[in-house]
Each structure stands twice: as structure tokens, then as C-alpha cells.
Coordinates of C-alpha atoms in Angstrom, one line a residue:
X9 CA 10.7 -24.2 24.4
X10 CA 12.8 -26.6 22.3
X11 CA 10.6 -26.6 19.2
X12 CA 10.5 -22.8 19.2
X13 CA 14.2 -22.4 19.8
X14 CA 15.2 -24.8 17.0
X15 CA 12.7 -23.1 14.6
X16 CA 14.1 -19.7 15.4
X17 CA 17.7 -20.8 15.3
X18 CA 17.3 -22.3 11.9
X19 CA 15.6 -19.2 10.6
X20 CA 18.6 -17.0 11.5
X21 CA 21.4 -19.4 10.9
X22 CA 20.2 -21.0 7.7
X23 CA 17.9 -18.3 6.2
X24 CA 18.2 -19.6 2.6
X25 CA 16.6 -23.0 3.3
X26 CA 14.2 -21.7 5.8
X27 CA 12.7 -18.9 3.6
X28 CA 12.8 -21.1 0.5
X29 CA 10.3 -23.3 2.3
X30 CA 8.1 -20.3 3.4
X31 CA 8.2 -18.9 -0.2
X32 CA 6.0 -21.8 -1.3
X33 CA 3.0 -20.1 0.4
X34 CA 2.6 -17.7 -2.5
X35 CA 2.3 -17.9 -6.3
X36 CA 5.4 -17.1 -8.3
X37 CA 4.8 -16.4 -12.0
X38 CA 8.5 -16.8 -12.5
X39 CA 10.6 -18.8 -9.9
X40 CA 13.3 -17.0 -8.1
X41 CA 16.9 -17.9 -8.8
X42 CA 18.4 -16.9 -5.4
X43 CA 16.7 -16.8 -2.0
X44 CA 18.9 -14.1 -0.4
X45 CA 21.4 -11.7 -1.9
X46 CA 23.4 -10.4 1.1
X47 CA 26.3 -9.1 -0.8
X48 CA 25.7 -5.5 0.1
X49 CA 24.5 -5.5 3.7
X50 CA 22.5 -3.9 5.3
X51 CA 20.7 -3.8 1.9
X52 CA 19.2 -7.3 1.6
X53 CA 17.4 -8.6 -1.5
X54 CA 15.0 -11.5 -1.1
X55 CA 13.8 -14.1 -3.7
X56 CA 16.0 -12.5 -6.5
X57 CA 14.7 -13.0 -10.0
X58 CA 11.3 -14.2 -8.9
X59 CA 8.2 -12.4 -10.4
X60 CA 5.0 -12.2 -8.5
X61 CA 2.1 -9.8 -7.7
X62 CA 0.5 -8.9 -4.4
X63 CA -3.0 -8.3 -5.8
X64 CA -2.9 -11.7 -7.7
X65 CA -1.9 -13.5 -4.5
X66 CA -4.6 -11.6 -2.5
X67 CA -7.5 -12.0 -5.0
X68 CA -7.1 -13.9 -8.3
X69 CA -5.6 -17.1 -7.0
X70 CA -8.6 -17.6 -4.7
X71 CA -11.3 -17.1 -7.3
X72 CA -11.5 -20.8 -8.3
X73 CA -12.2 -22.0 -4.7
X74 CA -13.8 -19.1 -2.9
X75 CA -15.3 -16.6 -5.4
X76 CA -18.5 -16.4 -3.3
X77 CA -16.8 -16.3 0.1
X78 CA -16.8 -12.9 1.7
X79 CA -13.5 -11.2 1.2
X80 CA -14.2 -7.7 2.7
X81 CA -16.8 -6.7 5.2
X82 CA -17.0 -2.9 5.4
X83 CA -18.7 -1.3 8.4
X84 CA -19.0 2.4 9.1
X85 CA -20.8 3.5 12.2
X86 CA -20.1 7.1 11.0
X87 CA -22.3 6.7 7.9
X88 CA -24.4 3.7 8.7
X89 CA -23.0 1.7 5.8
X90 CA -22.4 -2.1 6.2
X91 CA -21.4 -3.9 3.0
X92 CA -20.0 -7.3 2.2
X93 CA -17.9 -8.0 -0.9
X94 CA -17.2 -11.5 -2.0
X95 CA -13.8 -12.4 -3.5
X96 CA -15.5 -12.1 -7.0
X97 CA -17.0 -8.7 -6.2
X98 CA -13.8 -7.4 -4.7
X99 CA -11.8 -8.6 -7.7
X100 CA -14.3 -6.7 -10.0
X101 CA -14.0 -3.5 -8.0
X102 CA -10.2 -3.6 -7.9
X103 CA -10.1 -4.1 -11.6
X104 CA -12.4 -1.1 -12.2
X105 CA -10.2 1.0 -10.0
X106 CA -7.1 -0.2 -11.7
X107 CA -8.5 0.6 -15.1
X108 CA -9.4 4.1 -13.9
X109 CA -5.9 4.6 -12.6
X110 CA -4.3 3.5 -15.8
X111 CA -6.5 5.9 -17.8
X112 CA -5.2 8.8 -15.5
X113 CA -1.5 7.9 -16.1
X114 CA -0.6 5.6 -13.3
X115 CA 1.6 2.8 -14.3
X116 CA 4.3 0.5 -13.1
X117 CA 6.9 2.1 -10.8
X118 CA 5.0 5.4 -10.6
X119 CA 3.7 6.6 -7.2
X120 CA 0.1 7.0 -6.3
X121 CA -0.6 8.9 -3.1
X122 CA -3.8 7.8 -1.4
X123 CA -5.4 10.3 1.0
X124 CA -8.5 8.6 2.3
X125 CA -10.3 7.6 5.5
X126 CA -11.5 4.1 6.4
X127 CA -13.6 3.4 3.3
X128 CA -13.8 0.4 1.0
X129 CA -12.4 2.5 -1.9
X130 CA -9.1 3.0 0.0
X131 CA -8.6 -0.8 0.0
X132 CA -9.6 -1.0 -3.7
X133 CA -7.0 1.7 -4.5
X134 CA -4.2 0.0 -2.6
X135 CA -4.9 -3.3 -4.3
X136 CA -5.3 -1.6 -7.7
X137 CA -1.8 -0.1 -7.4
X138 CA -0.4 -3.5 -6.5
X139 CA -2.2 -5.0 -9.6
X140 CA -0.7 -2.5 -12.1
X141 CA 2.7 -2.3 -10.3
X142 CA 2.3 1.3 -9.2
X143 CA 3.8 2.2 -5.8
X144 CA 1.1 3.3 -3.3
X145 CA 1.8 5.8 -0.6
X146 CA -1.0 5.9 1.9
X147 CA -1.4 9.1 3.9
X148 CA -3.6 9.0 7.0
X149 CA -6.9 10.7 6.1
X150 CA -7.2 14.2 7.6
X151 CA -3.4 14.7 7.9
X152 CA -2.7 18.5 8.0
X153 CA -1.8 20.3 4.8
X154 CA 1.9 20.8 5.6
X155 CA 2.4 17.2 6.5
X156 CA 0.6 16.1 3.3
X157 CA 2.7 18.6 1.2
X158 CA 5.9 17.1 2.6
X159 CA 4.8 13.6 1.5
X160 CA 3.7 14.8 -1.9
X161 CA 7.1 16.4 -2.5
X162 CA 9.0 13.3 -1.3
X163 CA 7.0 10.6 -3.1
X164 CA 6.4 12.8 -6.3
X165 CA 3.2 10.9 -7.2
X166 CA 1.6 11.1 -10.7
X167 CA -1.8 10.7 -9.2
X168 CA -3.5 11.4 -5.9
X169 CA -6.6 9.4 -4.9
X170 CA -8.5 11.3 -2.3
X171 CA -11.9 11.3 -0.6
X172 CA -13.8 14.6 -0.3
X173 CA -14.4 14.0 3.4
X174 CA -14.0 11.8 6.5
X175 CA -15.8 11.4 9.8
X176 CA -14.6 10.7 13.3
X177 CA -16.9 10.4 16.3
X178 CA -19.7 12.0 14.3
X179 CA -17.6 15.0 13.3
X180 CA -17.2 15.5 9.5
X181 CA -13.7 16.5 8.3
X182 CA -13.6 18.3 4.9
X183 CA -10.5 17.0 3.1
X184 CA -10.7 19.2 0.1
X185 CA -9.4 22.5 1.8
X186 CA -6.6 20.5 3.3
X187 CA -5.7 19.0 -0.1
X188 CA -6.0 22.3 -1.8
X189 CA -3.6 23.9 0.6
X190 CA -1.2 21.0 0.4
X191 CA -1.1 21.3 -3.4
X192 CA -0.4 25.0 -3.1
X193 CA 2.4 24.3 -0.6
X194 CA 4.0 21.4 -2.5
X195 CA 6.7 22.0 -5.1
X196 CA 5.7 18.8 -6.9
X197 CA 2.4 19.2 -8.7
X198 CA 0.7 15.9 -9.5
X199 CA -1.2 16.2 -12.8
X200 CA -4.3 14.3 -11.6
X201 CA -6.5 13.9 -8.6
X202 CA -9.0 11.1 -8.5
X203 CA -11.8 12.3 -6.2
X204 CA -14.0 9.7 -4.4
X205 CA -17.0 11.6 -3.2
X206 CA -18.9 10.6 0.0
X207 CA -21.2 13.7 0.1
X208 CA -20.8 14.2 3.8
X209 CA -20.3 18.0 3.3
X210 CA -22.5 20.5 1.4
X211 CA -21.3 20.8 -2.2
X212 CA -18.8 23.6 -2.8
X213 CA -16.6 24.9 -5.6
X214 CA -13.2 23.4 -6.1
X215 CA -10.2 25.7 -5.5
X216 CA -7.6 26.8 -8.0
X217 CA -5.3 23.8 -7.3
X218 CA -8.0 21.2 -7.7
X219 CA -10.5 22.4 -10.4
X220 CA -8.3 21.5 -13.4
X221 CA -6.8 18.3 -11.9
X222 CA -9.9 16.5 -10.6
X223 CA -11.5 13.4 -12.1
X224 CA -14.5 12.1 -10.3
X225 CA -14.4 8.4 -9.5
X226 CA -18.2 7.6 -9.6
X227 CA -18.5 8.5 -13.2
X228 CA -15.2 6.9 -14.3
X229 CA -16.1 3.7 -12.4
X230 CA -19.3 3.4 -14.4
X231 CA -17.3 3.5 -17.6
X232 CA -15.1 0.6 -16.5
X233 CA -17.9 -2.1 -15.9
X234 CA -16.4 -5.5 -16.6
X235 CA -12.8 -4.1 -16.7
X236 CA -10.2 -6.9 -16.7
X237 CA -6.8 -5.5 -16.0
X238 CA -3.8 -7.9 -16.3
X239 CA -1.5 -8.2 -13.3
X240 CA 2.0 -6.7 -13.7
X241 CA 4.5 -9.4 -12.8
X242 CA 7.0 -7.6 -10.6
X243 CA 10.5 -8.8 -9.7
X244 CA 10.4 -9.6 -6.0
X245 CA 12.5 -6.6 -5.0
X246 CA 10.6 -4.0 -6.9
X247 CA 8.9 -1.5 -4.6
X248 CA 5.3 -2.2 -3.4
X249 CA 4.7 0.9 -1.3
X250 CA 6.3 3.7 0.6
X251 CA 4.8 4.5 4.0
X252 CA 5.9 7.6 5.9
X253 CA 6.8 7.5 9.6
X254 CA 8.0 10.1 12.0
X255 CA 11.7 10.6 12.8
X256 CA 13.7 12.7 15.1
X257 CA 14.0 15.5 12.5
X258 CA 11.1 17.3 10.9
X259 CA 11.4 15.4 7.6
X260 CA 9.3 12.2 7.6
X261 CA 11.0 9.0 6.5
X262 CA 9.6 7.0 3.6
X263 CA 9.8 3.3 4.6
X264 CA 10.2 1.5 1.4
X265 CA 8.9 -2.1 1.1
X266 CA 9.4 -4.8 -1.5
X267 CA 6.8 -7.2 -3.2
X268 CA 7.9 -10.8 -2.9
X269 CA 9.5 -10.7 0.6
X270 CA 6.5 -8.8 2.0
X271 CA 4.1 -11.4 0.6
X272 CA 6.0 -14.3 2.0
X273 CA 6.5 -12.7 5.4
X274 CA 2.8 -11.9 5.8
X275 CA 1.7 -15.3 4.5
X276 CA 3.9 -17.0 7.0
X277 CA 3.0 -14.7 9.9
X278 CA -0.8 -15.0 9.5
X279 CA -0.3 -18.8 10.1
X280 CA 2.5 -19.0 12.7
X281 CA 1.6 -15.9 14.8
X282 CA -2.1 -15.2 14.2
X283 CA -3.3 -18.8 13.6
X284 CA -5.4 -17.6 10.7
X285 CA -6.9 -20.2 8.4
X286 CA -8.6 -19.9 5.0
X287 CA -12.3 -19.0 5.6
X288 CA -11.6 -17.3 9.0
X289 CA -12.8 -13.8 9.6
X290 CA -10.2 -11.3 11.0
X291 CA -11.2 -7.8 12.4
X292 CA -8.1 -5.6 12.7
X293 CA -9.3 -2.3 14.4
X294 CA -6.6 0.0 13.0
X295 CA -6.4 2.4 10.1
X296 CA -5.2 1.6 6.5
X297 CA -3.0 4.7 6.9
X298 CA -0.8 2.9 9.4
X299 CA 1.4 -0.2 8.9
X300 CA -0.9 -2.5 10.9
X301 CA -3.7 -1.6 8.4
X302 CA -1.5 -2.2 5.4
X303 CA -0.4 -5.6 6.8
X304 CA -3.3 -7.0 8.7
X305 CA -6.4 -5.3 7.2
X306 CA -5.5 -5.4 3.5
X307 CA -2.8 -7.8 2.6
X308 CA -2.2 -10.7 5.1
X309 CA -5.9 -11.8 5.6
X310 CA -6.5 -11.8 1.9
X311 CA -3.3 -13.6 1.1
X312 CA -4.5 -16.3 3.4
X313 CA -8.0 -16.6 1.8
X314 CA -9.6 -15.1 4.9
X315 CA -12.4 -12.5 5.3
X316 CA -11.2 -9.1 6.5
X317 CA -13.3 -6.6 8.4
X318 CA -12.6 -2.9 7.7
X319 CA -14.2 -0.6 10.3
X320 CA -14.7 3.2 10.2
X321 CA -15.7 4.5 13.6
X322 CA -14.7 4.5 17.3
X323 CA -15.0 1.6 19.8
X324 CA -17.6 3.4 21.8
X325 CA -20.1 4.8 19.2
X326 CA -23.0 4.2 19.2
X327 CA -22.0 2.5 22.4
X328 CA -19.2 0.5 24.0
X329 CA -20.6 -2.8 22.7
X330 CA -20.3 -2.0 19.0
X331 CA -17.2 -4.2 18.4
X332 CA -18.7 -7.1 20.3
X333 CA -21.8 -6.8 18.2
X334 CA -19.7 -7.1 15.1
X335 CA -18.0 -10.2 16.5
X336 CA -21.4 -11.9 16.9
X337 CA -23.0 -10.6 13.7
X338 CA -20.0 -11.6 11.4
X339 CA -18.7 -14.5 13.5
X340 CA -15.3 -12.9 13.8
X341 CA -12.5 -15.4 14.8
X342 CA -9.5 -13.1 15.3
X343 CA -9.4 -9.5 16.6
X344 CA -6.3 -7.2 16.5
X345 CA -6.3 -3.7 18.1
X346 CA -4.2 -1.5 20.3
X347 CA -4.1 -1.3 24.1
X348 CA -5.4 2.2 24.0
X349 CA -8.7 1.0 22.6
X350 CA -9.0 -1.6 25.4
X351 CA -8.4 1.1 28.0
X352 CA -11.2 3.1 26.5
X353 CA -13.5 0.1 26.6
X354 CA -12.5 -0.6 30.2
X355 CA -14.4 2.6 31.1
X356 CA -17.7 1.4 29.5
X357 CA -20.5 -0.6 31.1
X358 CA -19.1 -4.2 31.7
X359 CA -22.5 -5.6 30.9
X360 CA -21.8 -4.7 27.2
X361 CA -19.1 -7.4 27.0
X362 CA -21.6 -10.1 28.0
X363 CA -24.5 -8.9 25.9
X364 CA -23.2 -10.6 22.7
X365 CA -22.3 -14.2 21.6
X366 CA -18.5 -14.1 21.4
X367 CA -18.1 -17.9 20.9
X368 CA -16.6 -17.5 17.4
X369 CA -13.7 -15.4 18.8
X370 CA -10.6 -17.4 19.3
X371 CA -8.0 -14.8 20.2
X372 CA -7.5 -11.1 20.7
X373 CA -4.2 -9.6 19.6
X374 CA -2.8 -6.3 20.8
X375 CA 0.1 -4.2 19.5
X376 CA 1.2 -0.7 18.8
X377 CA 2.3 0.4 22.2
X378 CA 3.4 -1.3 25.4
X379 CA 0.6 -3.4 27.0
X380 CA 0.4 -2.9 30.8
X381 CA -0.4 -6.0 32.9
X382 CA -3.7 -4.6 34.5
X383 CA -5.2 -3.9 31.1
X384 CA -4.1 -7.3 29.8
X385 CA -5.6 -9.0 32.8
X386 CA -8.9 -7.1 32.6
X387 CA -9.7 -7.9 29.0
X388 CA -8.5 -11.5 29.3
X389 CA -10.8 -12.0 32.3
X390 CA -13.7 -10.2 30.7
X391 CA -13.5 -12.1 27.4
X392 CA -12.3 -15.4 28.8
X393 CA -10.2 -15.6 25.6
X394 CA -6.5 -15.6 25.0
X395 CA -5.0 -12.2 24.8
X396 CA -1.7 -12.1 22.8
X397 CA 0.6 -9.1 22.7
X398 CA 3.1 -8.5 20.0
X399 CA 5.7 -5.9 19.1
X400 CA 6.9 -4.4 15.8
X401 CA 7.5 -1.2 13.9
X402 CA 6.5 0.4 10.6
X403 CA 10.0 -0.5 9.5
X404 CA 9.7 -4.2 10.2
X405 CA 6.3 -4.6 8.5
X406 CA 5.3 -7.5 10.7
X407 CA 5.9 -8.6 14.4
X408 CA 9.4 -9.1 15.6
X409 CA 8.4 -10.1 19.2
X410 CA 5.4 -12.4 19.7
X411 CA 4.2 -15.8 20.9
X412 CA 4.2 -17.8 17.7
X413 CA 1.3 -20.2 18.6
X414 CA 1.7 -22.4 15.5
X415 CA 5.4 -22.8 16.1
X416 CA 5.0 -23.7 19.8
X417 CA 2.2 -22.6 22.1
X418 CA 4.4 -20.9 24.7
X419 CA 2.8 -19.3 27.7
X420 CA 2.1 -15.6 27.6
X421 CA 4.0 -13.5 30.1
X422 CA 1.8 -10.5 30.9
X423 CA 3.7 -7.2 30.3
X424 CA 5.9 -8.8 27.6
X425 CA 5.0 -9.1 23.9
X426 CA 6.8 -12.4 23.8
X427 CA 10.0 -13.9 22.3
X428 CA 11.9 -13.1 19.1
X429 CA 10.0 -14.1 16.0
X430 CA 11.6 -16.4 13.4
X431 CA 13.7 -14.4 10.9
X432 CA 14.5 -11.7 13.3
X433 CA 18.0 -12.0 14.8
X434 CA 17.1 -10.0 17.8
X435 CA 19.2 -9.1 20.8
X436 CA 19.3 -6.5 23.7
X437 CA 22.6 -4.6 23.6
X438 CA 24.5 -2.2 25.8
X439 CA 23.9 1.3 24.3
X440 CA 27.6 2.2 24.6
X441 CA 29.5 -0.9 23.8
X442 CA 27.0 -2.7 21.6
X443 CA 27.7 -5.9 23.6
X444 CA 24.8 -8.3 24.4
X445 CA 23.2 -7.5 27.8
X446 CA 22.8 -10.1 30.5
X447 CA 19.4 -11.4 31.3
X448 CA 17.5 -8.7 33.2
X449 CA 19.8 -5.9 32.1
X450 CA 18.4 -2.9 30.3
X451 CA 19.6 -2.2 26.8
X452 CA 18.6 -1.3 23.2
X453 CA 16.6 -3.7 21.2
X454 CA 18.6 -4.5 18.0
X455 CA 18.4 -6.7 14.9
X456 CA 21.4 -8.2 13.1
X457 CA 21.6 -8.0 9.4
X458 CA 20.1 -9.2 7.1
X459 CA 16.6 -8.0 8.1
X460 CA 14.1 -10.7 7.2
X461 CA 11.7 -10.6 4.2
X462 CA 9.0 -8.0 4.6
X463 CA 11.2 -5.6 6.5
X464 CA 12.0 -2.2 5.0
X465 CA 14.4 -2.2 2.1
X466 CA 15.7 1.3 2.7
X467 CA 14.4 4.9 3.1
X468 CA 12.8 6.0 -0.1
X469 CA 15.4 7.7 -2.3
X470 CA 17.8 8.1 0.6
X471 CA 20.1 5.0 1.2
X472 CA 22.4 7.2 3.3
X473 CA 19.6 8.1 5.7
X474 CA 18.7 4.4 6.0
X475 CA 22.3 3.7 7.2
X476 CA 22.8 6.8 9.3
X477 CA 19.4 6.4 11.0
X478 CA 19.2 2.7 11.7
X479 CA 22.6 1.1 11.3
X480 CA 25.1 3.6 12.8
X481 CA 24.4 3.4 16.5
X482 CA 27.0 0.8 17.4
X483 CA 30.5 1.4 16.0
X484 CA 32.1 -1.5 14.2
X485 CA 28.8 -3.5 14.5
X486 CA 26.2 -3.9 11.8
X487 CA 23.2 -3.7 14.0
X488 CA 19.8 -2.2 13.3
X489 CA 18.6 0.0 16.3
X490 CA 14.9 -0.1 17.1
X491 CA 15.4 2.9 19.3
X492 CA 13.5 1.1 22.1
X493 CA 14.8 0.1 25.5
X494 CA 14.1 -3.5 26.5
X495 CA 15.0 -6.2 29.0
X496 CA 15.2 -9.9 28.1
X497 CA 14.7 -12.5 30.7
X498 CA 16.5 -15.9 31.0
X499 CA 13.8 -17.6 28.8
X500 CA 14.0 -15.0 26.0
X501 CA 10.9 -13.0 26.8
X502 CA 11.4 -9.3 26.2
X503 CA 9.8 -6.4 28.0
X504 CA 9.6 -3.0 26.2
X505 CA 10.6 0.0 28.3
X506 CA 10.2 3.0 26.0
X507 CA 12.0 5.0 23.4
X508 CA 15.7 5.9 23.4
X509 CA 15.2 8.9 21.0
X510 CA 12.7 11.7 20.6
X511 CA 9.9 9.8 19.1
X512 CA 6.9 9.2 21.3
X513 CA 4.1 6.7 21.0
X514 CA 0.6 8.1 21.3
X515 CA -2.1 5.4 21.2
X516 CA 0.0 3.4 18.8
X517 CA 0.9 6.4 16.5
X518 CA 4.5 7.5 16.3
X519 CA 5.1 11.2 16.6
X520 CA 8.5 13.0 16.5
X521 CA 8.8 15.6 19.3
X522 CA 11.1 17.6 17.1
X523 CA 8.3 17.9 14.5
X524 CA 6.0 19.3 17.2
X525 CA 8.7 21.7 18.4
X526 CA 9.2 23.0 14.9
X527 CA 5.5 23.5 14.5
X528 CA 5.2 25.5 17.8
X529 CA 8.3 27.5 17.0
X530 CA 6.6 28.9 13.9
X531 CA 4.1 30.8 16.1
X532 CA 5.4 34.4 16.5
X533 CA 4.9 34.5 20.3
X534 CA 7.3 31.6 20.8
X535 CA 10.9 32.2 21.6
X536 CA 11.9 28.7 22.5
X537 CA 10.2 25.4 23.0
X538 CA 10.9 21.8 24.3
X539 CA 8.4 18.9 23.7
X540 CA 8.6 15.7 25.6
X541 CA 6.5 12.5 25.8
X542 CA 5.1 11.5 29.2
X543 CA 3.3 8.4 30.4
X544 CA -0.5 8.5 30.0
X545 CA -2.8 5.9 31.5
X546 CA -5.1 5.9 28.4
X547 CA -2.9 6.6 25.4
X548 CA 0.5 5.1 26.6
X549 CA 2.1 8.5 26.1
X550 CA 1.1 12.1 25.3
X551 CA 3.2 15.1 24.2
X552 CA 3.5 18.1 26.5
X553 CA 5.3 21.4 25.6
X554 CA 7.4 23.8 27.6
X555 CA 7.4 27.2 25.9
X556 CA 9.4 30.3 26.5
X557 CA 7.3 33.3 25.2
X558 CA 9.0 36.1 23.3
X559 CA 7.3 38.5 25.7
X560 CA 7.3 37.5 29.4
X561 CA 4.1 39.3 30.1
X562 CA 2.3 37.2 27.4
X563 CA 2.0 34.3 29.9
X564 CA 1.9 36.1 33.2
X565 CA -1.9 36.2 33.6
X566 CA -3.9 33.0 33.8
X567 CA -6.3 34.2 31.1
X568 CA -3.4 35.2 28.8
X569 CA -1.8 31.8 29.3
X570 CA -5.0 29.9 28.4
X571 CA -5.4 32.0 25.3
X572 CA -1.9 31.5 24.1
X573 CA -2.1 27.8 24.9
X574 CA -5.2 27.5 22.8
X575 CA -3.5 29.4 19.9
X576 CA -0.5 27.1 20.0
X577 CA -2.6 24.0 19.9
X578 CA -4.4 25.4 16.8
X579 CA -0.9 26.0 15.3
X580 CA -0.1 22.3 15.7
X581 CA -3.5 21.3 14.4
X582 CA -3.0 23.2 11.2
X583 CA 0.6 22.1 10.5
X584 CA 0.7 18.5 11.8
X585 CA -2.9 17.6 12.5
X586 CA -4.9 17.1 15.7
X587 CA -3.1 13.8 16.4
X588 CA 0.1 15.7 17.2
X589 CA -1.6 18.3 19.5
X590 CA 0.2 18.5 22.9
X591 CA -1.9 17.6 25.9
X592 CA -0.7 20.7 27.6
X593 CA 1.5 23.7 27.1
X594 CA 3.4 25.1 30.0
X595 CA 5.0 28.5 30.0
X596 CA 8.5 29.1 31.6
X597 CA 11.1 31.9 31.5
X598 CA 14.0 29.6 30.5
X599 CA 14.5 26.0 29.5
X600 CA 16.9 23.7 31.4
X601 CA 20.2 23.3 29.4
X602 CA 23.7 22.0 30.0
X603 CA 26.6 24.5 29.9
X604 CA 27.3 23.3 26.4
X605 CA 23.7 24.3 25.3
X606 CA 22.2 20.8 25.2
X607 CA 18.5 20.8 26.2
X608 CA 17.7 18.5 29.1
X609 CA 14.5 17.0 27.8
X610 CA 14.8 13.9 30.0
X611 CA 14.9 16.1 33.1
X612 CA 11.7 17.8 32.0
X613 CA 10.1 14.4 31.3
X614 CA 11.1 13.1 34.7
X615 CA 9.6 16.2 36.5
X616 CA 6.4 15.9 34.5
X617 CA 6.1 12.2 35.5
X618 CA 7.0 12.9 39.1
X619 CA 10.4 11.2 39.0
X620 CA 13.8 12.3 40.1
X621 CA 15.4 14.2 37.2
X622 CA 18.8 12.6 38.1
X623 CA 22.3 14.0 37.8
X624 CA 22.1 17.7 37.0
X625 CA 25.7 18.8 37.7
X626 CA 26.0 20.1 34.1
X627 CA 22.9 22.3 34.4
X628 CA 23.6 25.8 33.4
X629 CA 20.8 27.5 35.4
X630 CA 19.4 25.7 38.4
X631 CA 16.3 28.0 38.3
X632 CA 15.2 26.5 35.0
X633 CA 14.0 23.3 36.6
X634 CA 12.4 25.2 39.5
X635 CA 10.4 27.2 36.9
X636 CA 9.3 24.0 35.1
X637 CA 8.3 22.4 38.4
X638 CA 6.2 25.5 39.3
X639 CA 4.6 25.5 35.9
X640 CA 3.6 21.8 36.2
X641 CA 2.2 22.3 39.6
X642 CA 0.5 25.6 38.9
X643 CA 2.4 27.3 41.7

């Protein structure tokens, strides 16, 4: 491990010279004058004074060499569309979208909220924002109206770019009623909505919130044929995007990211971690609404002169071989998905894995949730290809634990995402003292300041929340808390053990249990509620809820319980979206609390997972856990 250790040591001990070298991977219109400004930690500024543009680096600079190479392969098994865009064609589409946005009032520094499913126009919109210097805020298509409204109010966009509908597993989701309700709920009223129509639903009249705001993209695109929009040259530390992530409170956090640092970090990571080369084809089976989609569907592959595959659909429709068919058809070299998808595929006919020519595929990368050893072994044996885990967060923007093949090809340790990535000064710390843990000792995964290029700058418009959330967990120590438990072995490999806070990880999507509790509490039949995350063999974790009804008899009969459970699930669907729906709702007369009134969520979690709930000497009412146990067992 000597080469890796020296590389990592230099990156954290001499970041100025290390990152000056990495910065040569991208185009700077104006050279930077200072690599790192760490005068106000934990707020770090990278490549100060340098001016660049993400869209130029992703598209324009490749046109002289690879104008006719495929840049984007778009595949939708929901609509039957498969389309390839060369770098020249993608450049033209992004210019047209940028011209339309400018005509609707979007400009440098303004926010553009994008509410779209996996469709090529979502990628056009992101790159168009980058081109003109607007700040994009992508919201996962189909998010519930209340969640969308909260993001509109926080980002305060001048323009919303929205699709009229999405589709998942053959089920069409009409976005317009959700957008209409969100605009009615939001205090901030964006003046314009650019509507990209897919015609998946019957035509219907626009509501009062939309009818005077909507501009239709198809017609405006036609007017912008041949558009040539100049790139806005942004200072490295200007904001590229704001991406919202769940927290332990009901208010989502806007993760704010820069321009230059993000470009440099992604350009280095696609080489050192993913072994991506110009001309390679990369299929990242995620969603552009999540950070993986931002980094490794949209920006990193294009920065590297690669072909990126954007896929709308599930891994098992029309059958469990659809992804492998794409590998053969498009000669995909690198795949990146989540362990949940592999667990789904594990249930399919194994013959589907051997039906297609996978010789082009070099490596399968997995991230988004802990990868269990049986799943890793199964897919590795089935593919006969390397399976490489990695670990990161929306906040970090790119992996902070991984095997960095092009630094040193270390062996993979199944069950571990790997060793600390260059630039990340990572350590496992005692949760009480903040001191480093010994090898094999459980602690909190932390990062020392400064965070490397590409990591979050702050919480959008809330510096104090950035500090109080991430940097205040260890008194007298400036350490970023990942809120994940981990163990590091004597060789530096880290194993992830789960969250230290009330955020759970459902199939790679972070959900705040408090958000779900607040949603359920809004139902008139609910007096009190506790939501916990429990282990799930397929999704990694799922949420379950323990509810105290206002009227005890409301949940005494099995039929009444089923009816109320169904109502409560619909409540969560309407406020947070189906992704946040609890797997089950259990009814109890009282929730377990300490004498000081603290809710013992971890005791409920332990019971639900069949574990010992531990020391309960401070429990106010011993009957509370008995009731929870009875509800879980159906007694």
C-alpha cells in the first residue's frame, strides 16, 4: 500500500501542490491565483480567482476532437425511446435550452428549479444552467407537492423547468397537479414555468397557478435553431447548484456546491477511482435528481470525454436482462448502481446474465448504501468482473472511501467500501471524546477541515446551519461528522455500520425519520408517532411507524387498523411522496420514553429487528415496550 499511502498523505498534508496538479485536468479561462483559501475554516475556497465553466469543460472543449462521438445515449424502457446524441448534437441542444432559459429571465446567479424525470431534456437543462451561470436545483421527479413547495421557497427560483409527466414501471405519474399544488402552497411564486411535454397523459386544462406562467418548450426550442449562447466564465467559488437532502428536522438542507472545485474533483475521480478513459461508455443507473446522477451521469463522464448512458426504467422491465442487453448493445465499459438494484436482479432468472455479450464491461461500481458480502459475492461470481464498492454522501459530492485503482490497485475487502480517498482527511473517532479510535473500534466517521474540492461549500443561505449540523459534534475539534458509524481495520479499510442520527437509507435514498413523523402527525387520528429505520434485505433499510391513535378504539379491530394504516400511508404519499411511505404502521397505546420525556427510538428499532433493546433503567413505563413487542408480533 506504499504508493496509495504516499499519494493520500501528500493530498492531505500538502493540498496546495497536490490540487494545483489536479487542476490542470480542466480548462481555466482565467488562471487561479490561489489554490486554497483556508483563512475561515470550515469554509474553504478552492482555486481562488480562476474562471471556468462546467458546460464548456463538459462539451465545448471536446468538439475539436470528438464532435461525432456519442456523448449521451438516452434509453427509456417506459416510453420505448432510445436516442444517441453526439457531442455536436448535445452541444446544439444545450445551446437551444440555454437560449430559451435566457429569454424567460434566467441569468447568472439566479436559481432554476428542475422538476423532471429521467429524460434527455433534464440533462440539457442542467448543462444549460451551467452554461449561462444560473444555479440549478434539481428536484426528483414526482416529489410530493409539500416537499416541492419547501424547495421552491428555499431556492426562490426565477424559473421552473418541469415535465408534464413521468413513468415508473409502466405507471404514469401526472406532474402537473403536483406542481399546481406546490405553487399554491409556496410563498415564493416563480414568474415562469417552462413545460416540457411528453404527452403521456390525456390533455387537460392548466390550473390557476400554471396557466399564466407556462411557456411550452417544444415551440420555443424551434425558435432557437442554431442558437449559440456564450459561456459565462464563473469564478471558481461561485455556486453551480443547490441539491436538497434530508436532515433530522423537517426542513431539507440545500447542499451548495461550487464550480471549479467540483470540476477538478470529478475530473480526477473519473480517472483515479473509476478508471474512465476518453471514448469509454459509462452507464450510471441512478437518477439525475440524486447526487450520483449529478456527478456520474451528467458531469464527470462528459468532463472526461466519455459517453454517458441515461436510463429511464427499472432493472427488471421488460425483463431482468434489460441492463445486460444495454451493455452488449452499446458496448458499455463501466457500470455504477446501488446494491438494492443488484438484490432485485438476484431474484431474476440467472440465465439472463449469460444471455448477452458482456465482454466490453470492465468494472461494476456500487454505492448509495452498505454493500453486504453475499450480494457482492453473488454479482461478482455471476459477472466474472470486478465489483468495486465506494462510499460518499450528497455533501461530499464524490467518493470519500474507495479502492482507487489508478493510484494503486489494492485488493477489495468484501463488506468494506475501501480506504480513504485522496483529499479526504478521514478518521474514525470516539463519539464522546473525539479522539481517534483504535483499529477495530466502533466510532463516528469524520473528516478534518478543509473539505477537499467538490465537497459542499455550505448550506444554501444558512452558514450557521452548516456549522451547527456538521461541525459541532466534537467540542474543541473542527471535525465534519458524517453521522455514520464505522470501523477501520489496521490496513485502513473502513466498514460502514449505519447512521448515528435519525436519517435512514432506503435503497440509496436518504430520508429523515422526523420528516415522516411530522407527516403522520398531521393526520387527525394520530396523537403521537415514532418512526424508525430497520434493516431490510432488499432495500438496506425501510421506515416503520409506531402510532398512538387519538381514540384507542380506532385501532382495536383488525379491519379498523388496516383502514387507518392505509389512510396514514396515503398521508405520507401526499406530503412527502411514495418513496417516504413506511413499510408498516403499528398501533400502540403509549410510546416508550425516559422519565425526562426522551423517546427511545433505538429501543423500538432493536425490538423490530429482533435485538436486545439494551439498558432500559430510565424507561418511564415498562408496558410501553411490551405493547410495541405485541404490535410487532401481532399478539
